[in-house]
Amino acid sequence: MTNKLEALDIVVVGAGFAGLYAIHKFRELGMSVHCLEAAPDVGGVWFHNRYPGARCDVESLQYSYSFSQEIEADWQWSERYAAQPEILAYINFVADRLDLRRDISFMARVASSIWNADEQIWHITTEAGANLQARFVILASGGLSVTRKPDFPGVDSFEGLSFHTGQWPEEPVDFQGKRVAVIGTGSSGIQAVTAIAPQVAELVVFQRTPNFIIPSRNRPLDDAARQHWAENSTAFRARAKQVGTLYEFPSVGALDVDDAARRAEYQRRWDGGGVNFVHSFNNIYTDQAANDTAAEFVRERIREIVNDPVTAAKLCPTDHPLGSKRICVASGYYEAFNLPHVKLVDLREDSLEAITPAGVRTATVEHEVDMIVFATGYDALTGALTAIDIRGVDGKKLSDKWSAGPINYLGLMTEGFPNMFIVTGPGSPSVLVNMLVGIEQHIDWIADCIATLRERGAASIEPDVSAERDWVTQVNAEADKTLFVKANSWYLGANVPGKPRVFLPYAGGIGRYRGICDRVAADGYEGFRITPEHAPGESD
Ligand code: N01
C-alpha cells in the first residue's frame, strides 16, 4: 500500500458490512475516503467465521442492506437463515456492484491512530508501516471481531489441528472420521456441534454454561416468500428502523394469560423457530417470574428431546434468565447428544485443567482427540477499539480512558478524541438489534454530521464531558431495567478476565435510540463541542 501524504477526508477501519456502507456513503457525499482492512478481502466477521454450521440467526431478507433498492432487487437469498458462504457472497456482490475495492487496502491492520491537534488531522499507521492522514476516522472494526482463546495451561501444546471459530481457515477442514473436541457452547459452538456431529467418529463437547437453544426451523426460501418481501419491503424496512428485527412483538405479559394460553404461545413460537421465541410475551427480558415460565418451557423441551436424563439435566440452563446471555438458535443441537459418539462434559463438575499434546484434560480424565475447536468467544465491543493504539487530545490513550469502562456519548464518540466515530460499539444498540439496521443508522447519522460540519466550515467535533457522563448513566439505567445484568455474559465483559464489568450495549431499543440521535442532531448537535476551522487546537 502506498502512503497517502495528503490528508483524506475519511479513513474507515474495517471492510465488513459497516465499513463497506461507509465507503459508499462518503463517496456519495463527494468526500475522499479510504478503508484499511486487516483481512485479505471484504466481509469482516463473515470473512473469518467459516466454521461448519456458521449461519446468521436474523432472517436473510432482513439481514441485508436496505439503502439500495437496486441491490435488493438484484440479489436472491436461498434460505430463511443464510449460511456464512451465502452472506459472504452477498457482501462480495455489493462490493463489486459499488466498485468498493478500489478504495480499500487489504492486509492492512491498523496499528495506531494519533490525533494532531495543530493540524486537526488523524495520523493512521498500519502494522505494515503504511501511513495515512485523515480529518475523520470511522472505526468500523466490529463488535465481535477480536477472538478470545482462554489461557488454558498448555493451550499451545496440542499436537493435532486446532481452530477458533472466529478465525477459521479458508481451506476446507475434513472432520470425517476424526475425534473432535469443541470447547464452548455459545452461538458459534452450538452451530459447530450441530454441523460437525454427523461427520465425526467422536465428538466431545466441553460445556461451562448451558445455553437456551431455540430451533431455527431453517428452510429454503420459496418464490412466494421472496415476493411477499419484495411487495412489502418499503413498509418492512421502515418498521425495522424502529424495532430492529421484525419479530412479533406482543402487548401482553407472560403472567397476564393462563397457563394453557402461555404454553400454547411458547409452543407456537418454538415450532416457528428462531429468536422470535424470546418475544413470546412483552416482559421476558424484564420480569424474572415471566422469564421463568419461558425458561421452564425450554427445559421441558430439552428433557423431551435428549434421551439420557443425566445429559439432559446437564444441558438445562438454570443459572441465568433466558435471553440474558445471547439466545442461541440452531436445529438439531440437543438431538446431537442422542448420537452414540457424541459426549457432553460438564466443566462445572469436571473442570478443564489443561490442553495437552493429545487433547483436553479435565480433573478426572484426558480426552484424546485429533482436533480441537475453540468456540470460546470474543473480547466484545471494546476489544477491536482498544487493540489499536489510539491517542487523542494531549496524547491521551483510548485504552487508558476506557480502563474502567467505555465512556462515550451515544456510543458514537468519546471526549478527547475529536472526529473519531465508532460504529455499533459500546453505548449503542449494536449487538442487541439487527446489526444491519444499527449499521445503516450509524453511518447515515455520522455522514449527516460530517456533511453539516463541512457546511458550517467546522474543523472538529467531540462530545462534552457532561454529555457522555449522562449517556453512560442512561445506558446503565436501560440495562438495569432488564434481566441482562443477571448473567455473566460478554454483554458485560464477564468473559474476559480483568475486563471492567459494565453492560456494554444500549438496551433501550433502536427506535428510541434513533429518536435520541435525531433529536441531538436537530438541536445543533447538542452535547457535542464543534470547533471552527480557523481555530485549530481550540478543542484541547
Ligand atoms: O461466543 P460466546 P460465540 N472455559 O462468548 C465458553 C454472535 N454470533 O462465538 O458461557 C470453558 O457466546 C463460554 O462459557 P461461559 C452472537 O451475538 C451469532 O459463541 O462463559 N469455557 C461459552 O460457552 C453470539 O452471542 C451467530 O461459561 C469457556 C463459549 O465459550 C456472539 O457472536 C453465530 C471459557 C463462548 O460463547 C458470540 O458467540 C455465532 C473457559 N475458560 C456468533 N471461556 C448467529 O447469528 C469461554 N468459554 C447464529
Coordinates of C-alpha atoms and ligand atoms in Angstrom, one line a residue:
M1 CA 0.0 0.0 0.0
T2 CA 1.4 3.4 -0.9
N3 CA 1.4 6.1 1.8
K4 CA -1.1 8.9 1.2
L5 CA 0.6 12.1 2.3
E6 CA -2.3 14.4 1.5
A7 CA -5.0 14.2 4.2
L8 CA -8.1 12.3 3.2
D9 CA -11.5 13.3 4.3
I10 CA -12.2 9.9 5.8
V11 CA -10.3 6.8 6.8
V12 CA -12.6 3.8 7.6
V13 CA -11.2 1.0 9.6
G14 CA -12.7 -2.4 8.6
A15 CA -14.3 -3.6 5.4
G16 CA -17.3 -5.6 6.9
F17 CA -20.9 -4.6 6.5
A18 CA -20.3 -1.2 8.2
G19 CA -17.1 -0.2 6.5
L20 CA -18.4 -1.0 3.1
Y21 CA -21.5 1.0 3.5
A22 CA -19.4 3.9 4.9
I23 CA -17.2 3.9 1.8
H24 CA -20.2 4.1 -0.4
K25 CA -21.9 6.8 1.7
F26 CA -18.9 9.1 1.9
R27 CA -18.2 8.7 -1.8
E28 CA -21.8 9.8 -2.5
L29 CA -21.1 12.9 -0.4
G30 CA -18.1 13.7 -2.7
M31 CA -15.5 13.0 0.0
S32 CA -12.2 11.3 -0.3
V33 CA -12.3 8.0 1.6
H34 CA -10.0 5.1 2.1
C35 CA -10.6 1.9 4.0
L36 CA -8.0 -0.2 5.9
E37 CA -8.8 -3.9 6.3
A38 CA -6.7 -6.5 8.2
A39 CA -8.1 -9.4 6.2
P40 CA -7.2 -10.3 2.6
D41 CA -10.7 -9.5 1.4
V42 CA -14.1 -7.9 2.4
G43 CA -16.6 -9.4 4.8
G44 CA -15.4 -8.7 8.4
V45 CA -16.7 -11.3 10.7
W46 CA -18.3 -13.1 7.8
F47 CA -14.9 -13.5 6.2
H48 CA -13.4 -15.1 9.2
N49 CA -16.3 -17.1 10.6
R50 CA -16.2 -20.0 8.2
Y51 CA -16.7 -22.7 10.7
P52 CA -19.1 -25.6 9.8
G53 CA -22.7 -24.6 10.5
A54 CA -22.0 -20.8 10.6
R55 CA -25.2 -19.1 9.8
C56 CA -26.9 -15.9 10.8
D57 CA -30.0 -16.1 13.1
V58 CA -31.6 -13.0 11.7
E59 CA -33.6 -13.9 8.6
S60 CA -31.7 -13.3 5.4
L61 CA -34.2 -11.0 3.9
Q62 CA -33.7 -8.7 6.9
Y63 CA -30.0 -9.3 7.4
S64 CA -29.1 -7.2 4.3
Y65 CA -28.6 -3.6 3.3
S66 CA -31.7 -1.5 2.8
F67 CA -30.1 1.6 1.3
S68 CA -30.4 0.5 -2.3
Q69 CA -33.5 -0.9 -3.9
E70 CA -31.4 -2.0 -6.9
I71 CA -29.2 -4.1 -4.8
E72 CA -32.1 -5.5 -3.0
A73 CA -33.9 -6.4 -6.3
D74 CA -30.8 -8.0 -7.8
W75 CA -30.0 -10.4 -5.0
Q76 CA -31.9 -13.5 -4.2
W77 CA -31.5 -15.2 -0.8
S78 CA -31.8 -19.0 -1.0
E79 CA -32.7 -19.8 2.7
R80 CA -34.7 -18.4 5.5
Y81 CA -31.4 -18.1 7.5
A82 CA -28.4 -17.6 5.3
A83 CA -25.3 -19.6 5.8
Q84 CA -21.9 -17.9 6.0
P85 CA -20.9 -18.6 2.4
E86 CA -24.0 -17.0 1.1
I87 CA -23.6 -14.0 3.3
L88 CA -20.0 -13.6 2.2
A89 CA -21.1 -13.9 -1.4
Y90 CA -23.7 -11.2 -0.8
I91 CA -21.0 -8.9 0.7
N92 CA -18.8 -9.5 -2.3
F93 CA -21.7 -8.9 -4.7
V94 CA -22.3 -5.5 -3.0
A95 CA -18.5 -4.6 -3.0
D96 CA -18.3 -5.4 -6.8
R97 CA -21.6 -3.7 -7.6
L98 CA -20.5 -0.5 -6.0
D99 CA -16.8 -0.9 -7.0
L100 CA -15.7 -0.5 -3.4
R101 CA -12.4 -2.4 -3.5
R102 CA -10.6 0.4 -5.3
D103 CA -10.8 2.3 -2.0
I104 CA -9.7 -0.5 0.3
S105 CA -6.3 -1.6 1.3
F106 CA -6.3 -5.3 2.4
M107 CA -3.8 -7.0 4.8
A108 CA -3.6 -3.5 6.3
R109 CA -4.2 -3.9 10.1
V110 CA -4.3 -0.5 11.8
A111 CA -1.6 -0.2 14.5
S112 CA -2.2 3.3 15.6
S113 CA -4.3 6.4 15.1
I114 CA -2.8 9.6 16.6
W115 CA -4.6 13.0 16.7
N116 CA -2.6 16.0 15.7
A117 CA -4.4 19.0 17.4
D118 CA -2.5 21.6 15.4
E119 CA -3.4 20.2 12.1
Q120 CA -6.7 18.8 13.3
I121 CA -5.8 15.6 11.5
W122 CA -5.6 11.9 12.4
H123 CA -2.4 10.1 11.5
I124 CA -3.0 6.5 10.9
T125 CA -0.4 3.8 10.7
T126 CA -0.7 0.2 9.7
E127 CA 1.3 -2.7 11.1
A128 CA 3.0 -3.0 7.7
G129 CA 4.2 0.6 8.1
A130 CA 1.9 2.5 5.8
N131 CA 0.8 6.0 6.9
L132 CA -2.4 7.8 6.1
Q133 CA -3.8 11.1 7.3
A134 CA -7.5 12.0 7.5
R135 CA -9.8 14.6 9.0
F136 CA -12.2 11.9 10.3
V137 CA -11.7 8.3 11.4
I138 CA -14.6 5.9 11.3
L139 CA -14.0 2.8 13.4
A140 CA -16.0 0.1 11.7
S141 CA -13.8 -2.6 13.2
G142 CA -16.6 -4.9 14.5
G143 CA -18.1 -5.7 17.9
L144 CA -17.2 -9.4 17.7
S145 CA -14.0 -9.4 15.8
V146 CA -11.3 -9.9 18.4
T147 CA -11.3 -13.6 19.2
R148 CA -10.6 -14.9 22.7
K149 CA -8.8 -18.2 23.4
P150 CA -8.7 -18.7 27.2
D151 CA -5.3 -19.1 28.7
F152 CA -5.7 -22.8 29.5
P153 CA -2.4 -24.3 30.7
G154 CA -0.7 -25.9 27.8
V155 CA -3.0 -24.2 25.3
D156 CA -0.4 -24.2 22.6
S157 CA 0.9 -27.7 23.3
F158 CA -1.8 -29.6 21.4
E159 CA -0.2 -31.7 18.5
G160 CA -3.4 -32.1 16.5
L161 CA -5.2 -29.5 14.5
S162 CA -6.9 -26.7 16.4
F163 CA -9.1 -23.8 15.3
H164 CA -11.0 -20.9 16.7
T165 CA -14.5 -20.5 15.2
G166 CA -13.8 -16.8 14.6
Q167 CA -10.5 -17.3 12.8
W168 CA -11.5 -20.3 10.7
P169 CA -9.1 -21.2 7.8
E170 CA -10.1 -20.6 4.2
E171 CA -9.2 -24.1 3.1
P172 CA -11.8 -26.8 4.0
V173 CA -11.3 -28.8 7.2
D174 CA -12.0 -32.5 6.9
F175 CA -13.7 -33.8 10.0
Q176 CA -14.7 -37.2 8.5
G177 CA -13.8 -40.0 10.9
K178 CA -12.0 -37.7 13.3
R179 CA -12.1 -37.4 17.1
V180 CA -13.0 -33.8 17.8
A181 CA -13.3 -31.6 20.9
V182 CA -15.5 -28.5 20.9
I183 CA -14.9 -26.1 23.8
G184 CA -17.7 -23.5 24.3
T185 CA -21.4 -23.7 23.9
G186 CA -22.4 -20.2 22.8
S187 CA -23.9 -19.4 19.3
S188 CA -20.7 -20.5 17.5
G189 CA -20.1 -23.7 19.5
I190 CA -23.7 -24.9 19.2
Q191 CA -23.8 -24.3 15.5
A192 CA -20.4 -26.1 15.0
V193 CA -21.5 -29.1 17.1
T194 CA -24.7 -29.4 15.1
A195 CA -22.8 -29.4 11.8
I196 CA -19.8 -31.5 12.9
A197 CA -21.6 -34.2 14.9
P198 CA -22.8 -36.3 11.9
Q199 CA -19.3 -36.3 10.3
V200 CA -17.0 -37.3 13.1
A201 CA -16.0 -40.6 14.7
E202 CA -16.2 -39.0 18.2
L203 CA -17.3 -35.6 19.5
V204 CA -16.7 -34.3 23.0
V205 CA -18.5 -31.1 23.8
F206 CA -17.0 -29.1 26.7
Q207 CA -19.7 -27.0 28.3
R208 CA -19.2 -24.5 31.1
T209 CA -22.6 -22.8 31.0
P210 CA -25.6 -24.5 29.3
N211 CA -27.4 -22.1 27.0
F212 CA -31.0 -21.8 25.8
I213 CA -31.1 -23.0 22.3
I214 CA -34.2 -22.4 20.1
P215 CA -34.6 -24.5 16.9
S216 CA -34.1 -22.4 13.8
R217 CA -36.6 -24.2 11.5
N218 CA -34.4 -23.1 8.7
R219 CA -35.8 -23.8 5.2
P220 CA -35.3 -22.8 1.6
L221 CA -37.0 -19.5 0.7
D222 CA -39.6 -20.0 -2.0
D223 CA -40.7 -17.5 -4.6
A224 CA -43.8 -16.7 -2.6
A225 CA -41.8 -15.7 0.4
R226 CA -39.4 -13.6 -1.7
Q227 CA -42.3 -11.9 -3.5
H228 CA -44.1 -11.2 -0.2
W229 CA -40.9 -9.4 1.0
A230 CA -40.5 -7.5 -2.3
E231 CA -44.0 -6.3 -2.3
N232 CA -43.8 -5.1 1.3
S233 CA -40.2 -4.2 1.6
T234 CA -40.7 -0.5 2.0
A235 CA -43.0 -0.9 4.9
F236 CA -40.9 -3.7 6.4
R237 CA -37.7 -1.7 6.2
A238 CA -39.4 1.3 7.7
R239 CA -40.7 -0.8 10.6
A240 CA -37.3 -2.4 11.1
K241 CA -35.8 1.1 11.6
Q242 CA -37.9 1.3 14.7
V243 CA -37.7 -2.3 16.0
G244 CA -34.5 -3.8 14.6
T245 CA -35.7 -7.2 13.5
L246 CA -39.3 -7.8 12.6
Y247 CA -40.3 -10.2 15.4
E248 CA -43.9 -10.5 16.5
F249 CA -44.0 -8.1 19.5
P250 CA -47.0 -8.8 21.7
S251 CA -48.6 -6.4 24.1
V252 CA -49.3 -8.9 26.9
G253 CA -47.0 -10.2 29.6
A254 CA -46.4 -13.9 30.3
L255 CA -48.3 -13.8 33.5
D256 CA -51.3 -11.9 32.1
V257 CA -52.6 -15.1 30.4
D258 CA -53.5 -18.5 31.9
D259 CA -51.1 -21.5 31.8
A260 CA -52.7 -23.1 28.8
A261 CA -52.6 -19.9 26.7
R262 CA -49.0 -19.3 27.7
R263 CA -47.9 -22.8 26.8
A264 CA -49.7 -22.6 23.5
E265 CA -47.9 -19.4 22.7
Y266 CA -44.5 -20.8 23.6
Q267 CA -45.2 -23.9 21.6
R268 CA -46.3 -21.9 18.5
R269 CA -43.1 -19.8 18.6
W270 CA -40.9 -22.9 19.3
D271 CA -42.5 -24.5 16.3
G272 CA -42.0 -21.4 14.2
G273 CA -38.3 -21.3 15.3
G274 CA -35.8 -18.5 15.9
V275 CA -35.3 -15.6 18.2
N276 CA -39.0 -14.8 17.9
F277 CA -39.4 -17.2 20.8
V278 CA -37.9 -14.7 23.3
H279 CA -40.6 -12.2 22.2
S280 CA -43.5 -14.6 23.1
F281 CA -44.5 -12.0 25.7
N282 CA -43.6 -8.4 26.3
N283 CA -41.8 -9.0 29.6
I284 CA -39.5 -11.9 29.0
Y285 CA -36.5 -9.6 29.1
T286 CA -37.6 -7.7 32.1
D287 CA -39.6 -9.8 34.6
Q288 CA -37.9 -12.8 36.3
A289 CA -41.2 -14.6 37.0
A290 CA -42.3 -14.2 33.4
N291 CA -38.9 -15.3 32.2
D292 CA -39.0 -18.4 34.4
T293 CA -42.0 -19.7 32.5
A294 CA -40.2 -19.4 29.2
A295 CA -37.1 -20.9 30.6
E296 CA -39.0 -23.9 32.0
F297 CA -40.7 -24.4 28.7
V298 CA -37.3 -24.8 27.0
R299 CA -36.0 -27.0 29.8
E300 CA -39.0 -29.3 29.2
R301 CA -38.2 -29.5 25.5
I302 CA -34.6 -30.4 26.3
R303 CA -35.7 -33.2 28.6
E304 CA -38.1 -34.4 25.9
I305 CA -35.5 -34.4 23.1
V306 CA -32.4 -35.8 24.9
N307 CA -32.8 -39.5 25.7
D308 CA -30.3 -39.7 28.5
P309 CA -31.8 -37.9 31.6
V310 CA -28.3 -37.2 33.1
T311 CA -27.1 -35.5 29.9
A312 CA -30.5 -33.7 29.6
A313 CA -30.1 -32.3 33.1
K314 CA -26.6 -31.0 32.3
L315 CA -27.9 -29.3 29.1
C316 CA -30.6 -27.5 31.1
P317 CA -29.7 -23.8 31.8
T318 CA -30.6 -22.9 35.4
D319 CA -28.2 -20.1 36.4
H320 CA -29.3 -17.2 34.2
P321 CA -32.6 -15.9 32.8
L322 CA -33.5 -16.9 29.2
G323 CA -32.1 -14.3 26.8
S324 CA -29.8 -12.7 29.3
K325 CA -26.9 -14.4 27.6
R326 CA -27.4 -14.1 23.8
I327 CA -30.1 -16.6 22.9
C328 CA -28.8 -19.4 20.6
V329 CA -30.6 -20.7 17.5
A330 CA -29.9 -24.0 15.8
S331 CA -31.9 -27.0 14.8
G332 CA -30.5 -30.4 15.9
Y333 CA -28.2 -29.3 18.7
Y334 CA -30.0 -31.2 21.5
E335 CA -30.7 -34.1 19.2
A336 CA -26.9 -34.5 18.6
F337 CA -26.5 -35.8 22.1
N338 CA -28.6 -38.8 21.2
L339 CA -25.9 -39.9 18.8
P340 CA -23.7 -42.7 20.4
H341 CA -20.4 -40.9 19.5
V342 CA -21.3 -37.5 21.0
K343 CA -20.5 -36.9 24.6
L344 CA -21.1 -33.9 26.9
V345 CA -18.5 -32.9 29.5
D346 CA -19.9 -30.5 32.2
L347 CA -16.9 -28.4 33.2
R348 CA -18.7 -27.4 36.3
E349 CA -18.5 -31.0 37.6
D350 CA -15.2 -31.9 36.0
S351 CA -13.1 -28.8 35.4
L352 CA -10.9 -28.2 32.4
E353 CA -7.3 -28.5 33.7
A354 CA -5.2 -28.3 30.6
I355 CA -4.8 -28.7 26.9
T356 CA -2.2 -31.5 26.4
P357 CA -0.3 -32.7 23.3
A358 CA -3.0 -35.4 22.9
G359 CA -6.2 -33.5 23.8
V360 CA -8.1 -32.0 26.7
R361 CA -7.5 -32.9 30.3
T362 CA -10.2 -32.4 32.9
A363 CA -9.9 -33.0 36.6
T364 CA -10.8 -36.7 36.1
V365 CA -9.7 -37.8 32.6
E366 CA -7.7 -36.9 29.5
H367 CA -9.9 -36.8 26.4
E368 CA -7.6 -37.7 23.4
V369 CA -8.7 -36.1 20.2
D370 CA -7.4 -35.3 16.7
M371 CA -8.8 -31.8 16.6
I372 CA -9.9 -29.0 19.0
V373 CA -12.4 -26.3 18.1
F374 CA -12.2 -23.3 20.3
A375 CA -15.7 -21.7 20.3
T376 CA -14.7 -19.5 23.2
G377 CA -15.9 -16.1 22.0
Y378 CA -14.7 -12.6 21.7
D379 CA -13.4 -9.6 23.5
A380 CA -16.7 -8.0 22.6
L381 CA -17.4 -4.4 21.6
T382 CA -14.3 -2.8 23.0
G383 CA -11.6 -5.3 22.0
A384 CA -11.1 -4.1 18.5
L385 CA -11.0 -0.5 19.5
T386 CA -8.6 -0.7 22.4
A387 CA -6.3 -3.1 20.4
I388 CA -5.4 0.0 18.3
D389 CA -3.0 2.5 19.8
I390 CA -5.5 5.4 19.6
R391 CA -4.3 8.7 21.1
G392 CA -6.4 11.8 21.2
V393 CA -6.0 15.3 22.6
D394 CA -2.8 15.7 24.6
G395 CA -1.8 12.1 23.6
K396 CA -4.5 10.6 25.8
K397 CA -4.8 6.9 25.1
L398 CA -8.3 5.5 24.4
S399 CA -7.3 2.3 26.3
D400 CA -6.5 4.4 29.4
K401 CA -9.6 6.5 29.2
W402 CA -11.7 3.3 29.0
S403 CA -9.8 1.3 31.6
A404 CA -12.9 1.4 33.9
G405 CA -15.4 1.1 31.1
P406 CA -16.1 2.6 27.7
I407 CA -17.2 6.2 28.4
N408 CA -18.9 7.6 25.3
Y409 CA -21.7 9.7 24.0
L410 CA -24.4 7.9 22.1
G411 CA -21.9 5.1 21.5
L412 CA -20.7 7.3 18.6
M413 CA -17.9 9.4 20.0
T414 CA -15.8 9.9 23.1
E415 CA -14.5 13.1 24.6
G416 CA -10.8 13.9 23.9
F417 CA -10.9 12.0 20.5
P418 CA -12.3 14.6 18.1
N419 CA -13.5 13.5 14.7
M420 CA -13.3 9.8 15.6
F421 CA -16.6 7.9 15.2
I422 CA -17.4 4.4 16.4
V423 CA -19.8 2.2 14.5
T424 CA -22.1 -0.1 16.6
G425 CA -19.7 -0.1 19.5
P426 CA -20.4 0.1 23.2
G427 CA -23.1 2.6 24.3
S428 CA -25.1 1.9 21.1
P429 CA -27.8 -0.7 20.5
S430 CA -25.2 -2.7 18.4
V431 CA -25.5 -6.4 19.2
L432 CA -28.9 -6.1 20.7
V433 CA -30.5 -5.3 17.3
N434 CA -30.2 -6.5 13.7
M435 CA -26.7 -5.3 13.0
L436 CA -27.6 -4.1 9.5
V437 CA -30.2 -1.8 10.9
G438 CA -27.8 -0.4 13.5
I439 CA -25.0 0.0 11.0
E440 CA -27.1 1.9 8.5
Q441 CA -28.5 4.2 11.2
H442 CA -24.9 4.9 12.5
I443 CA -23.3 5.6 9.1
D444 CA -26.2 7.8 8.0
W445 CA -26.0 9.8 11.2
I446 CA -22.3 10.2 11.0
A447 CA -22.4 11.2 7.4
D448 CA -25.1 13.8 8.1
C449 CA -22.9 15.1 11.0
I450 CA -19.8 15.3 8.8
A451 CA -21.7 17.0 6.0
T452 CA -23.1 19.5 8.5
L453 CA -19.6 20.3 9.8
R454 CA -18.4 20.8 6.2
E455 CA -21.3 23.2 5.5
R456 CA -20.5 25.1 8.6
G457 CA -16.8 25.2 7.9
A458 CA -16.1 23.5 11.2
A459 CA -12.9 21.6 11.8
S460 CA -13.8 19.2 14.5
I461 CA -16.4 17.7 16.8
E462 CA -16.3 15.8 20.1
P463 CA -18.7 15.3 23.0
D464 CA -18.9 17.3 26.1
V465 CA -17.7 15.5 29.3
S466 CA -21.1 16.1 30.9
A467 CA -23.0 14.7 27.8
E468 CA -21.0 11.5 27.9
R469 CA -21.4 11.1 31.6
D470 CA -25.2 11.5 31.3
W471 CA -25.2 9.0 28.4
V472 CA -23.3 6.4 30.4
T473 CA -25.8 6.8 33.2
Q474 CA -28.6 6.3 30.7
V475 CA -27.1 3.2 29.2
N476 CA -26.7 1.7 32.7
A477 CA -30.3 2.7 33.6
E478 CA -31.6 1.0 30.5
A479 CA -29.7 -2.2 31.3
D480 CA -30.9 -2.1 34.9
K481 CA -34.5 -2.3 33.7
T482 CA -33.7 -5.7 32.1
L483 CA -32.6 -9.2 33.2
F484 CA -29.5 -8.8 31.0
V485 CA -27.5 -7.8 34.1
K486 CA -28.2 -11.1 35.8
A487 CA -25.9 -13.2 33.6
N488 CA -22.2 -13.5 33.3
S489 CA -22.1 -12.7 29.7
W490 CA -19.9 -11.0 27.1
Y491 CA -22.5 -8.2 27.1
L492 CA -21.0 -7.3 30.5
G493 CA -17.4 -8.1 29.6
A494 CA -17.7 -11.0 32.1
N495 CA -16.0 -13.5 29.7
V496 CA -12.6 -11.6 29.7
P497 CA -10.7 -11.8 32.9
G498 CA -9.9 -8.3 34.2
K499 CA -12.4 -6.5 31.9
P500 CA -14.5 -4.0 33.7
R501 CA -18.0 -5.3 34.4
V502 CA -20.1 -2.8 32.6
F503 CA -23.2 -3.5 30.5
L504 CA -21.8 -2.5 27.1
P505 CA -24.7 -2.1 24.6
Y506 CA -27.6 0.4 24.9
A507 CA -30.7 -1.7 25.8
G508 CA -33.3 1.0 25.2
G509 CA -34.1 -0.2 21.7
I510 CA -33.1 1.1 18.2
G511 CA -36.3 3.1 17.8
R512 CA -35.8 5.1 20.9
Y513 CA -32.0 5.4 20.2
R514 CA -32.7 6.6 16.7
G515 CA -35.0 9.3 18.1
I516 CA -32.4 10.4 20.6
C517 CA -29.7 10.7 17.9
D518 CA -32.0 12.5 15.5
R519 CA -33.0 15.0 18.2
V520 CA -29.4 15.6 19.2
A521 CA -28.6 16.4 15.5
A522 CA -31.8 18.6 15.1
D523 CA -30.8 20.6 18.2
G524 CA -27.5 21.5 16.6
Y525 CA -25.6 18.5 17.9
E526 CA -26.5 19.1 21.5
G527 CA -23.9 17.6 23.8
F528 CA -21.1 18.0 21.2
R529 CA -18.5 20.7 21.0
I530 CA -17.8 21.9 17.5
T531 CA -14.6 23.7 16.7
P532 CA -14.4 26.2 13.9
E533 CA -12.0 25.7 11.0
H534 CA -9.9 28.7 11.7
A535 CA -9.2 27.8 15.4
P536 CA -7.0 24.7 15.4
G537 CA -6.3 23.3 18.9
E538 CA -9.3 25.1 20.4
S539 CA -10.8 21.8 21.3
D540 CA -8.0 21.0 23.7
Ligands
N01_1 O1 -19.1 -16.8 21.9 P1 -19.7 -16.8 23.3 P2 -19.7 -17.2 20.5 N1 -13.5 -22.4 29.8 O2 -18.9 -15.8 24.2 C1 -17.2 -20.7 26.7 C2 -22.7 -13.8 17.7 N2 -22.9 -15.0 16.9 O3 -18.6 -17.1 19.5 O4 -20.8 -19.1 29.0 C3 -14.6 -23.1 29.3 O5 -21.2 -16.6 23.2 C4 -18.3 -19.9 27.3 O6 -18.7 -20.4 28.5 P3 -19.5 -19.4 29.6 C5 -23.7 -13.8 18.8 O7 -24.0 -12.5 19.1 C6 -24.0 -15.1 16.2 O8 -20.4 -18.5 20.6 O9 -18.7 -18.1 29.6 N3 -15.5 -22.5 28.5 C7 -19.3 -20.0 26.1 O10 -20.0 -21.2 26.2 C8 -23.0 -14.5 19.9 O11 -23.5 -14.3 21.2 C9 -24.3 -16.2 15.5 O12 -19.5 -20.1 30.8 C10 -15.2 -21.2 28.2 C11 -18.4 -20.0 24.9 O13 -17.1 -20.4 25.4 C12 -21.6 -13.9 19.8 O14 -21.4 -13.9 18.4 C13 -23.4 -17.2 15.4 C14 -14.1 -20.5 28.6 C15 -18.3 -18.7 24.3 O15 -19.5 -18.3 23.8 C16 -20.5 -14.7 20.4 O16 -20.8 -16.1 20.2 C17 -22.2 -17.1 16.1 C18 -13.2 -21.2 29.5 N4 -12.2 -20.6 30.0 C19 -21.9 -16.0 16.8 N5 -14.2 -19.2 28.1 C20 -25.6 -16.3 14.8 O17 -26.1 -15.3 14.2 C21 -15.3 -19.2 27.4 N6 -15.9 -20.4 27.4 C22 -26.3 -17.5 14.9

